Amino acid sequence: MVQVCLNGAREATDGWMVPVSPGALADAAVEAVAAGATDVHLHPKSPCGHDTLSPRVLAVTLDAIRARVSVPVGVTTGAWAEPEPAARVERVRGWTVLPDHASVNWHEPGAEEVAAALLDRGVGVEAGIWSGTDGAARFAVSPLRARVLRVLAEVTDPDADTAEASARALLTDLGTGHGRPVLLHGEDGGAWPVLRLAGRLGLATRIGLEDTLLLPDGERASSNAQLVAAGLVQYGCAQRSS
């Protein structure tokens, strides 16, 4: 599985290639799936271009994408989009169009409650476990750990020289007792080293403009589709060399 992460918390100021509007996100999803992505993750944006959990925005965005691709589509529930935990739960309960899955960052206040609200509504939960946080420890004792769709092992180390070691440390902290599939990915300078590690380990991964704006050779990417195509090559080469 290679998931495409279309935009993340990035905004239009990060470059013309970052999709923000529902139409642009749908276009990017179509291109990324054609390039080989099998799952889509995105951050719905307000008219001002900021991350939002608004039911109206979510519905318009999901409808636009699903009209054009048939792969699963997921969204963020990051605290930056709705800082108050109780308000975040109410947003989830108010969604009129549901994503296939949603990521929940386990180190954030209210993670358990948000995850429970998603599960109650039949939405798959991606448990986001960030390196450098207590997310792994909190997830290890969570009563919901066996019910999540998968674990997102998110390596926040942006250094290409140390990201692989950080990824291995995070995987060790996570262990295998949760029994759920793991999607391993990095960000910025660590995105490509961690993706190649996922290939060697046979883990799911993701790539897209949320995680990096650069191709493996350091050139600026022109689209999510270009990153997905490069990611599949890097992932396959890593598997063959393992």
PDB file of C-alpha atoms in Angstrom:
ATOM      1  CA  MET A   1       0.000   0.000   0.000  1.00  0.00           C
ATOM      2  CA  VAL A   2       1.264   3.433  -0.961  1.00  0.00           C
ATOM      3  CA  GLN A   3      -0.919   6.231   0.338  1.00  0.00           C
ATOM      4  CA  VAL A   4      -0.715   9.697  -1.163  1.00  0.00           C
ATOM      5  CA  CYS A   5      -0.817  12.590   1.309  1.00  0.00           C
ATOM      6  CA  LEU A   6      -2.059  15.393  -0.896  1.00  0.00           C
ATOM      7  CA  ASN A   7      -1.486  18.600   1.065  1.00  0.00           C
ATOM      8  CA  GLY A   8      -1.152  18.339   4.848  1.00  0.00           C
ATOM      9  CA  ALA A   9      -1.050  21.589   6.773  1.00  0.00           C
ATOM     10  CA  ARG A  10       0.661  23.273   3.829  1.00  0.00           C
ATOM     11  CA  GLU A  11      -1.051  26.231   2.207  1.00  0.00           C
ATOM     12  CA  ALA A  12      -0.972  27.902  -1.177  1.00  0.00           C
ATOM     13  CA  THR A  13       2.030  29.911  -0.025  1.00  0.00           C
ATOM     14  CA  ASP A  14       4.040  26.657  -0.077  1.00  0.00           C
ATOM     15  CA  GLY A  15       3.745  26.535  -3.861  1.00  0.00           C
ATOM     16  CA  TRP A  16       1.276  26.484  -6.707  1.00  0.00           C
ATOM     17  CA  MET A  17       1.383  22.678  -6.815  1.00  0.00           C
ATOM     18  CA  VAL A  18      -0.162  22.258  -3.321  1.00  0.00           C
ATOM     19  CA  PRO A  19      -3.893  21.497  -3.752  1.00  0.00           C
ATOM     20  CA  VAL A  20      -6.188  23.471  -1.476  1.00  0.00           C
ATOM     21  CA  SER A  21      -9.672  23.715  -3.002  1.00  0.00           C
ATOM     22  CA  PRO A  22     -11.981  20.690  -3.368  1.00  0.00           C
ATOM     23  CA  GLY A  23     -11.537  20.774  -7.147  1.00  0.00           C
ATOM     24  CA  ALA A  24      -7.761  20.945  -6.927  1.00  0.00           C
ATOM     25  CA  LEU A  25      -7.722  18.121  -4.387  1.00  0.00           C
ATOM     26  CA  ALA A  26      -9.882  16.001  -6.673  1.00  0.00           C
ATOM     27  CA  ASP A  27      -7.573  16.685  -9.626  1.00  0.00           C
ATOM     28  CA  ALA A  28      -4.536  15.775  -7.521  1.00  0.00           C
ATOM     29  CA  ALA A  29      -6.189  12.595  -6.272  1.00  0.00           C
ATOM     30  CA  VAL A  30      -7.009  11.457  -9.807  1.00  0.00           C
ATOM     31  CA  GLU A  31      -3.432  12.017 -10.949  1.00  0.00           C
ATOM     32  CA  ALA A  32      -1.923  10.337  -7.880  1.00  0.00           C
ATOM     33  CA  VAL A  33      -4.130   7.264  -8.199  1.00  0.00           C
ATOM     34  CA  ALA A  34      -3.238   7.031 -11.895  1.00  0.00           C
ATOM     35  CA  ALA A  35       0.419   7.117 -10.811  1.00  0.00           C
ATOM     36  CA  GLY A  36      -0.146   4.182  -8.472  1.00  0.00           C
ATOM     37  CA  ALA A  37      -1.471   5.463  -5.143  1.00  0.00           C
ATOM     38  CA  THR A  38      -3.935   3.051  -3.551  1.00  0.00           C
ATOM     39  CA  ASP A  39      -5.238   5.308  -0.769  1.00  0.00           C
ATOM     40  CA  VAL A  40      -5.684   9.063  -0.279  1.00  0.00           C
ATOM     41  CA  HIS A  41      -5.060  11.208   2.812  1.00  0.00           C
ATOM     42  CA  LEU A  42      -5.852  14.919   2.815  1.00  0.00           C
ATOM     43  CA  HIS A  43      -6.502  17.970   4.955  1.00  0.00           C
ATOM     44  CA  PRO A  44      -9.768  19.738   4.039  1.00  0.00           C
ATOM     45  CA  LYS A  45      -9.274  23.497   3.836  1.00  0.00           C
ATOM     46  CA  SER A  46     -11.422  26.467   4.770  1.00  0.00           C
ATOM     47  CA  PRO A  47     -12.031  29.175   2.150  1.00  0.00           C
ATOM     48  CA  CYS A  48      -9.031  30.953   3.710  1.00  0.00           C
ATOM     49  CA  GLY A  49      -6.869  27.885   3.064  1.00  0.00           C
ATOM     50  CA  HIS A  50      -6.511  26.685   6.655  1.00  0.00           C
ATOM     51  CA  ASP A  51      -7.122  23.132   7.911  1.00  0.00           C
ATOM     52  CA  THR A  52     -10.679  22.608   9.091  1.00  0.00           C
ATOM     53  CA  LEU A  53     -12.949  19.847  10.387  1.00  0.00           C
ATOM     54  CA  SER A  54     -16.073  21.688   9.236  1.00  0.00           C
ATOM     55  CA  PRO A  55     -18.843  19.260   8.193  1.00  0.00           C
ATOM     56  CA  ARG A  56     -19.723  21.461   5.209  1.00  0.00           C
ATOM     57  CA  VAL A  57     -16.160  21.677   3.923  1.00  0.00           C
ATOM     58  CA  LEU A  58     -15.571  17.981   4.523  1.00  0.00           C
ATOM     59  CA  ALA A  59     -18.718  17.020   2.615  1.00  0.00           C
ATOM     60  CA  VAL A  60     -17.892  19.169  -0.421  1.00  0.00           C
ATOM     61  CA  THR A  61     -14.299  17.939  -0.494  1.00  0.00           C
ATOM     62  CA  LEU A  62     -15.106  14.242  -0.129  1.00  0.00           C
ATOM     63  CA  ASP A  63     -17.893  14.424  -2.700  1.00  0.00           C
ATOM     64  CA  ALA A  64     -15.558  16.077  -5.219  1.00  0.00           C
ATOM     65  CA  ILE A  65     -12.886  13.426  -4.781  1.00  0.00           C
ATOM     66  CA  ARG A  66     -15.183  10.410  -4.657  1.00  0.00           C
ATOM     67  CA  ALA A  67     -16.871  11.476  -7.869  1.00  0.00           C
ATOM     68  CA  ARG A  68     -13.569  10.814  -9.605  1.00  0.00           C
ATOM     69  CA  VAL A  69     -11.638   8.103  -7.727  1.00  0.00           C
ATOM     70  CA  SER A  70     -12.708   4.853  -6.097  1.00  0.00           C
ATOM     71  CA  VAL A  71      -9.873   4.289  -3.610  1.00  0.00           C
ATOM     72  CA  PRO A  72     -10.350   4.899   0.144  1.00  0.00           C
ATOM     73  CA  VAL A  73     -10.143   8.542   1.193  1.00  0.00           C
ATOM     74  CA  GLY A  74      -9.112   9.721   4.648  1.00  0.00           C
ATOM     75  CA  VAL A  75      -8.726  13.027   6.464  1.00  0.00           C
ATOM     76  CA  THR A  76      -6.898  14.513   9.409  1.00  0.00           C
ATOM     77  CA  THR A  77      -8.338  15.252  12.843  1.00  0.00           C
ATOM     78  CA  GLY A  78      -5.228  17.152  13.951  1.00  0.00           C
ATOM     79  CA  ALA A  79      -5.614  19.373  16.997  1.00  0.00           C
ATOM     80  CA  TRP A  80      -4.362  22.391  15.036  1.00  0.00           C
ATOM     81  CA  ALA A  81      -7.601  22.251  13.011  1.00  0.00           C
ATOM     82  CA  GLU A  82      -9.747  22.290  16.181  1.00  0.00           C
ATOM     83  CA  PRO A  83      -7.683  22.806  19.373  1.00  0.00           C
ATOM     84  CA  GLU A  84     -10.439  22.119  21.921  1.00  0.00           C
ATOM     85  CA  PRO A  85     -10.873  18.320  22.335  1.00  0.00           C
ATOM     86  CA  ALA A  86     -14.608  18.485  23.061  1.00  0.00           C
ATOM     87  CA  ALA A  87     -15.180  20.671  20.013  1.00  0.00           C
ATOM     88  CA  ARG A  88     -13.153  18.226  17.901  1.00  0.00           C
ATOM     89  CA  VAL A  89     -15.417  15.371  19.005  1.00  0.00           C
ATOM     90  CA  GLU A  90     -18.501  17.439  18.189  1.00  0.00           C
ATOM     91  CA  ARG A  91     -17.137  18.169  14.740  1.00  0.00           C
ATOM     92  CA  VAL A  92     -16.721  14.446  14.076  1.00  0.00           C
ATOM     93  CA  ARG A  93     -20.232  13.754  15.343  1.00  0.00           C
ATOM     94  CA  GLY A  94     -21.555  16.461  13.036  1.00  0.00           C
ATOM     95  CA  TRP A  95     -20.010  15.165   9.829  1.00  0.00           C
ATOM     96  CA  THR A  96     -22.732  14.550   7.235  1.00  0.00           C
ATOM     97  CA  VAL A  97     -20.432  12.813   4.736  1.00  0.00           C
ATOM     98  CA  LEU A  98     -18.000  10.352   6.267  1.00  0.00           C
ATOM     99  CA  PRO A  99     -14.441   9.623   5.164  1.00  0.00           C
ATOM    100  CA  ASP A 100     -13.286   6.016   4.908  1.00  0.00           C
ATOM    101  CA  HIS A 101     -10.724   6.700   7.616  1.00  0.00           C
ATOM    102  CA  ALA A 102      -9.291   9.529   9.683  1.00  0.00           C
ATOM    103  CA  SER A 103      -5.950   9.964  11.384  1.00  0.00           C
ATOM    104  CA  VAL A 104      -5.833  10.612  15.136  1.00  0.00           C
ATOM    105  CA  ASN A 105      -2.573  11.768  16.694  1.00  0.00           C
ATOM    106  CA  TRP A 106      -2.325   9.746  19.882  1.00  0.00           C
ATOM    107  CA  HIS A 107      -0.148  12.266  21.725  1.00  0.00           C
ATOM    108  CA  GLU A 108      -2.754  15.007  21.398  1.00  0.00           C
ATOM    109  CA  PRO A 109      -5.236  15.796  24.188  1.00  0.00           C
ATOM    110  CA  GLY A 110      -8.572  14.141  23.491  1.00  0.00           C
ATOM    111  CA  ALA A 111      -7.176  11.498  21.126  1.00  0.00           C
ATOM    112  CA  GLU A 112      -9.063   8.632  22.776  1.00  0.00           C
ATOM    113  CA  GLU A 113     -12.350  10.519  22.648  1.00  0.00           C
ATOM    114  CA  VAL A 114     -11.905  11.529  19.016  1.00  0.00           C
ATOM    115  CA  ALA A 115     -10.984   7.972  18.042  1.00  0.00           C
ATOM    116  CA  ALA A 116     -13.992   6.587  19.906  1.00  0.00           C
ATOM    117  CA  ALA A 117     -16.313   9.045  18.144  1.00  0.00           C
ATOM    118  CA  LEU A 118     -14.917   7.998  14.764  1.00  0.00           C
ATOM    119  CA  LEU A 119     -15.295   4.301  15.557  1.00  0.00           C
ATOM    120  CA  ASP A 120     -18.861   4.877  16.754  1.00  0.00           C
ATOM    121  CA  ARG A 121     -19.627   6.352  13.334  1.00  0.00           C
ATOM    122  CA  GLY A 122     -17.991   3.492  11.445  1.00  0.00           C
ATOM    123  CA  VAL A 123     -14.952   5.502  10.326  1.00  0.00           C
ATOM    124  CA  GLY A 124     -11.623   3.676  10.314  1.00  0.00           C
ATOM    125  CA  VAL A 125      -8.996   5.139  12.644  1.00  0.00           C
ATOM    126  CA  GLU A 126      -5.378   5.603  11.667  1.00  0.00           C
ATOM    127  CA  ALA A 127      -3.511   5.877  14.968  1.00  0.00           C
ATOM    128  CA  GLY A 128      -0.856   8.512  14.392  1.00  0.00           C
ATOM    129  CA  ILE A 129       2.165   7.724  16.561  1.00  0.00           C
ATOM    130  CA  TRP A 130       4.757  10.465  16.217  1.00  0.00           C
ATOM    131  CA  SER A 131       8.396   9.991  17.071  1.00  0.00           C
ATOM    132  CA  GLY A 132       9.586  12.283  19.843  1.00  0.00           C
ATOM    133  CA  THR A 133       6.239  12.118  21.692  1.00  0.00           C
ATOM    134  CA  ASP A 134       4.608   9.847  24.271  1.00  0.00           C
ATOM    135  CA  GLY A 135       2.197   8.581  21.616  1.00  0.00           C
ATOM    136  CA  ALA A 136       3.618   5.041  21.537  1.00  0.00           C
ATOM    137  CA  ALA A 137       3.393   4.680  25.310  1.00  0.00           C
ATOM    138  CA  ARG A 138      -0.166   6.010  25.384  1.00  0.00           C
ATOM    139  CA  PHE A 139      -1.217   3.775  22.504  1.00  0.00           C
ATOM    140  CA  ALA A 140       0.275   0.699  24.206  1.00  0.00           C
ATOM    141  CA  VAL A 141      -2.262   0.979  27.045  1.00  0.00           C
ATOM    142  CA  SER A 142      -5.187   2.251  24.970  1.00  0.00           C
ATOM    143  CA  PRO A 143      -8.350   0.111  25.084  1.00  0.00           C
ATOM    144  CA  LEU A 144      -8.872   1.083  21.442  1.00  0.00           C
ATOM    145  CA  ARG A 145      -5.524  -0.143  20.107  1.00  0.00           C
ATOM    146  CA  ALA A 146      -6.924  -3.414  18.725  1.00  0.00           C
ATOM    147  CA  ARG A 147      -9.785  -1.589  16.973  1.00  0.00           C
ATOM    148  CA  VAL A 148      -7.844   0.865  14.837  1.00  0.00           C
ATOM    149  CA  LEU A 149      -7.536   0.365  11.092  1.00  0.00           C
ATOM    150  CA  ARG A 150      -3.757   0.765  11.164  1.00  0.00           C
ATOM    151  CA  VAL A 151      -0.909   2.504  12.928  1.00  0.00           C
ATOM    152  CA  LEU A 152       0.726   5.508  11.260  1.00  0.00           C
ATOM    153  CA  ALA A 153       4.334   5.435  12.447  1.00  0.00           C
ATOM    154  CA  GLU A 154       5.185   9.060  11.760  1.00  0.00           C
ATOM    155  CA  VAL A 155       8.891   9.914  11.875  1.00  0.00           C
ATOM    156  CA  THR A 156       9.246  13.619  12.625  1.00  0.00           C
ATOM    157  CA  ASP A 157      13.044  13.648  12.296  1.00  0.00           C
ATOM    158  CA  PRO A 158      13.683  15.761   9.151  1.00  0.00           C
ATOM    159  CA  ASP A 159      17.387  14.877   8.917  1.00  0.00           C
ATOM    160  CA  ALA A 160      18.224  12.500   6.063  1.00  0.00           C
ATOM    161  CA  ASP A 161      21.234  11.199   7.996  1.00  0.00           C
ATOM    162  CA  THR A 162      19.340  10.223  11.159  1.00  0.00           C
ATOM    163  CA  ALA A 163      15.719   9.651  10.066  1.00  0.00           C
ATOM    164  CA  GLU A 164      16.177   5.916   9.460  1.00  0.00           C
ATOM    165  CA  ALA A 165      17.573   5.402  12.973  1.00  0.00           C
ATOM    166  CA  SER A 166      14.686   7.451  14.367  1.00  0.00           C
ATOM    167  CA  ALA A 167      12.247   5.272  12.404  1.00  0.00           C
ATOM    168  CA  ARG A 168      13.747   2.067  13.761  1.00  0.00           C
ATOM    169  CA  ALA A 169      13.565   3.446  17.294  1.00  0.00           C
ATOM    170  CA  LEU A 170       9.907   4.364  16.807  1.00  0.00           C
ATOM    171  CA  LEU A 171       9.075   0.897  15.485  1.00  0.00           C
ATOM    172  CA  THR A 172      10.813  -0.618  18.512  1.00  0.00           C
ATOM    173  CA  ASP A 173       8.764   1.606  20.836  1.00  0.00           C
ATOM    174  CA  LEU A 174       5.573   0.542  19.063  1.00  0.00           C
ATOM    175  CA  GLY A 175       6.339  -3.169  19.180  1.00  0.00           C
ATOM    176  CA  THR A 176       3.922  -5.640  17.637  1.00  0.00           C
ATOM    177  CA  GLY A 177       1.538  -6.267  20.525  1.00  0.00           C
ATOM    178  CA  HIS A 178      -1.152  -4.060  19.007  1.00  0.00           C
ATOM    179  CA  GLY A 179      -1.544  -6.517  16.122  1.00  0.00           C
ATOM    180  CA  ARG A 180      -2.437  -3.818  13.599  1.00  0.00           C
ATOM    181  CA  PRO A 181      -0.866  -3.058  10.182  1.00  0.00           C
ATOM    182  CA  VAL A 182       1.778  -0.340  10.234  1.00  0.00           C
ATOM    183  CA  LEU A 183       2.230   2.466   7.721  1.00  0.00           C
ATOM    184  CA  LEU A 184       5.694   3.993   8.093  1.00  0.00           C
ATOM    185  CA  HIS A 185       6.568   7.413   6.711  1.00  0.00           C
ATOM    186  CA  GLY A 186       8.875  10.365   7.254  1.00  0.00           C
ATOM    187  CA  GLU A 187       8.867  14.051   6.466  1.00  0.00           C
ATOM    188  CA  ASP A 188      11.021  16.668   4.767  1.00  0.00           C
ATOM    189  CA  GLY A 189      14.632  15.445   4.578  1.00  0.00           C
ATOM    190  CA  GLY A 190      13.658  12.171   6.226  1.00  0.00           C
ATOM    191  CA  ALA A 191      10.818  11.330   3.834  1.00  0.00           C
ATOM    192  CA  TRP A 192      12.824   9.348   1.282  1.00  0.00           C
ATOM    193  CA  PRO A 193      15.124   7.446   3.692  1.00  0.00           C
ATOM    194  CA  VAL A 194      12.099   6.365   5.730  1.00  0.00           C
ATOM    195  CA  LEU A 195      10.133   5.364   2.624  1.00  0.00           C
ATOM    196  CA  ARG A 196      13.029   3.180   1.500  1.00  0.00           C
ATOM    197  CA  LEU A 197      13.173   1.611   4.970  1.00  0.00           C
ATOM    198  CA  ALA A 198       9.451   0.828   4.714  1.00  0.00           C
ATOM    199  CA  GLY A 199      10.203  -0.924   1.417  1.00  0.00           C
ATOM    200  CA  ARG A 200      12.957  -3.018   2.958  1.00  0.00           C
ATOM    201  CA  LEU A 201      10.724  -3.952   5.885  1.00  0.00           C
ATOM    202  CA  GLY A 202       7.691  -4.653   3.699  1.00  0.00           C
ATOM    203  CA  LEU A 203       5.546  -2.035   5.465  1.00  0.00           C
ATOM    204  CA  ALA A 204       2.933   0.218   3.940  1.00  0.00           C
ATOM    205  CA  THR A 205       4.082   3.781   3.361  1.00  0.00           C
ATOM    206  CA  ARG A 206       2.971   7.121   2.016  1.00  0.00           C
ATOM    207  CA  ILE A 207       4.367  10.031   0.035  1.00  0.00           C
ATOM    208  CA  GLY A 208       3.025  13.348  -1.185  1.00  0.00           C
ATOM    209  CA  LEU A 209       3.300  17.082  -0.803  1.00  0.00           C
ATOM    210  CA  GLU A 210       2.342  16.893   2.876  1.00  0.00           C
ATOM    211  CA  ASP A 211       5.546  14.999   3.620  1.00  0.00           C
ATOM    212  CA  THR A 212       7.991  16.536   1.155  1.00  0.00           C
ATOM    213  CA  LEU A 213       8.184  19.078  -1.625  1.00  0.00           C
ATOM    214  CA  LEU A 214      11.273  17.440  -3.104  1.00  0.00           C
ATOM    215  CA  LEU A 215      11.975  14.433  -5.294  1.00  0.00           C
ATOM    216  CA  PRO A 216      14.673  11.930  -4.288  1.00  0.00           C
ATOM    217  CA  ASP A 217      17.278  13.826  -6.338  1.00  0.00           C
ATOM    218  CA  GLY A 218      16.505  17.070  -4.514  1.00  0.00           C
ATOM    219  CA  GLU A 219      14.566  18.652  -7.365  1.00  0.00           C
ATOM    220  CA  ARG A 220      11.289  20.352  -6.475  1.00  0.00           C
ATOM    221  CA  ALA A 221       8.277  18.153  -7.203  1.00  0.00           C
ATOM    222  CA  SER A 222       5.663  19.474  -9.606  1.00  0.00           C
ATOM    223  CA  SER A 223       2.801  17.329  -8.283  1.00  0.00           C
ATOM    224  CA  ASN A 224       1.691  14.608  -5.907  1.00  0.00           C
ATOM    225  CA  ALA A 225       1.583  12.229  -8.868  1.00  0.00           C
ATOM    226  CA  GLN A 226       5.262  12.827  -9.546  1.00  0.00           C
ATOM    227  CA  LEU A 227       6.085  12.039  -5.917  1.00  0.00           C
ATOM    228  CA  VAL A 228       3.974   8.865  -6.004  1.00  0.00           C
ATOM    229  CA  ALA A 229       5.672   7.646  -9.169  1.00  0.00           C
ATOM    230  CA  ALA A 230       9.099   8.291  -7.660  1.00  0.00           C
ATOM    231  CA  GLY A 231       7.996   6.704  -4.390  1.00  0.00           C
ATOM    232  CA  LEU A 232       6.975   3.487  -6.079  1.00  0.00           C
ATOM    233  CA  VAL A 233      10.381   3.270  -7.759  1.00  0.00           C
ATOM    234  CA  GLN A 234      12.225   3.943  -4.503  1.00  0.00           C
ATOM    235  CA  TYR A 235      10.033   1.485  -2.589  1.00  0.00           C
ATOM    236  CA  GLY A 236      10.517  -1.261  -5.192  1.00  0.00           C
ATOM    237  CA  CYS A 237      14.276  -0.746  -5.375  1.00  0.00           C
ATOM    238  CA  ALA A 238      14.498  -0.928  -1.586  1.00  0.00           C
ATOM    239  CA  GLN A 239      12.561  -4.207  -1.566  1.00  0.00           C
ATOM    240  CA  ARG A 240      14.794  -5.749  -4.217  1.00  0.00           C
ATOM    241  CA  SER A 241      17.965  -4.745  -2.369  1.00  0.00           C
ATOM    242  CA  SER A 242      16.820  -6.059   1.026  1.00  0.00           C
TER     243      SER A 242
END
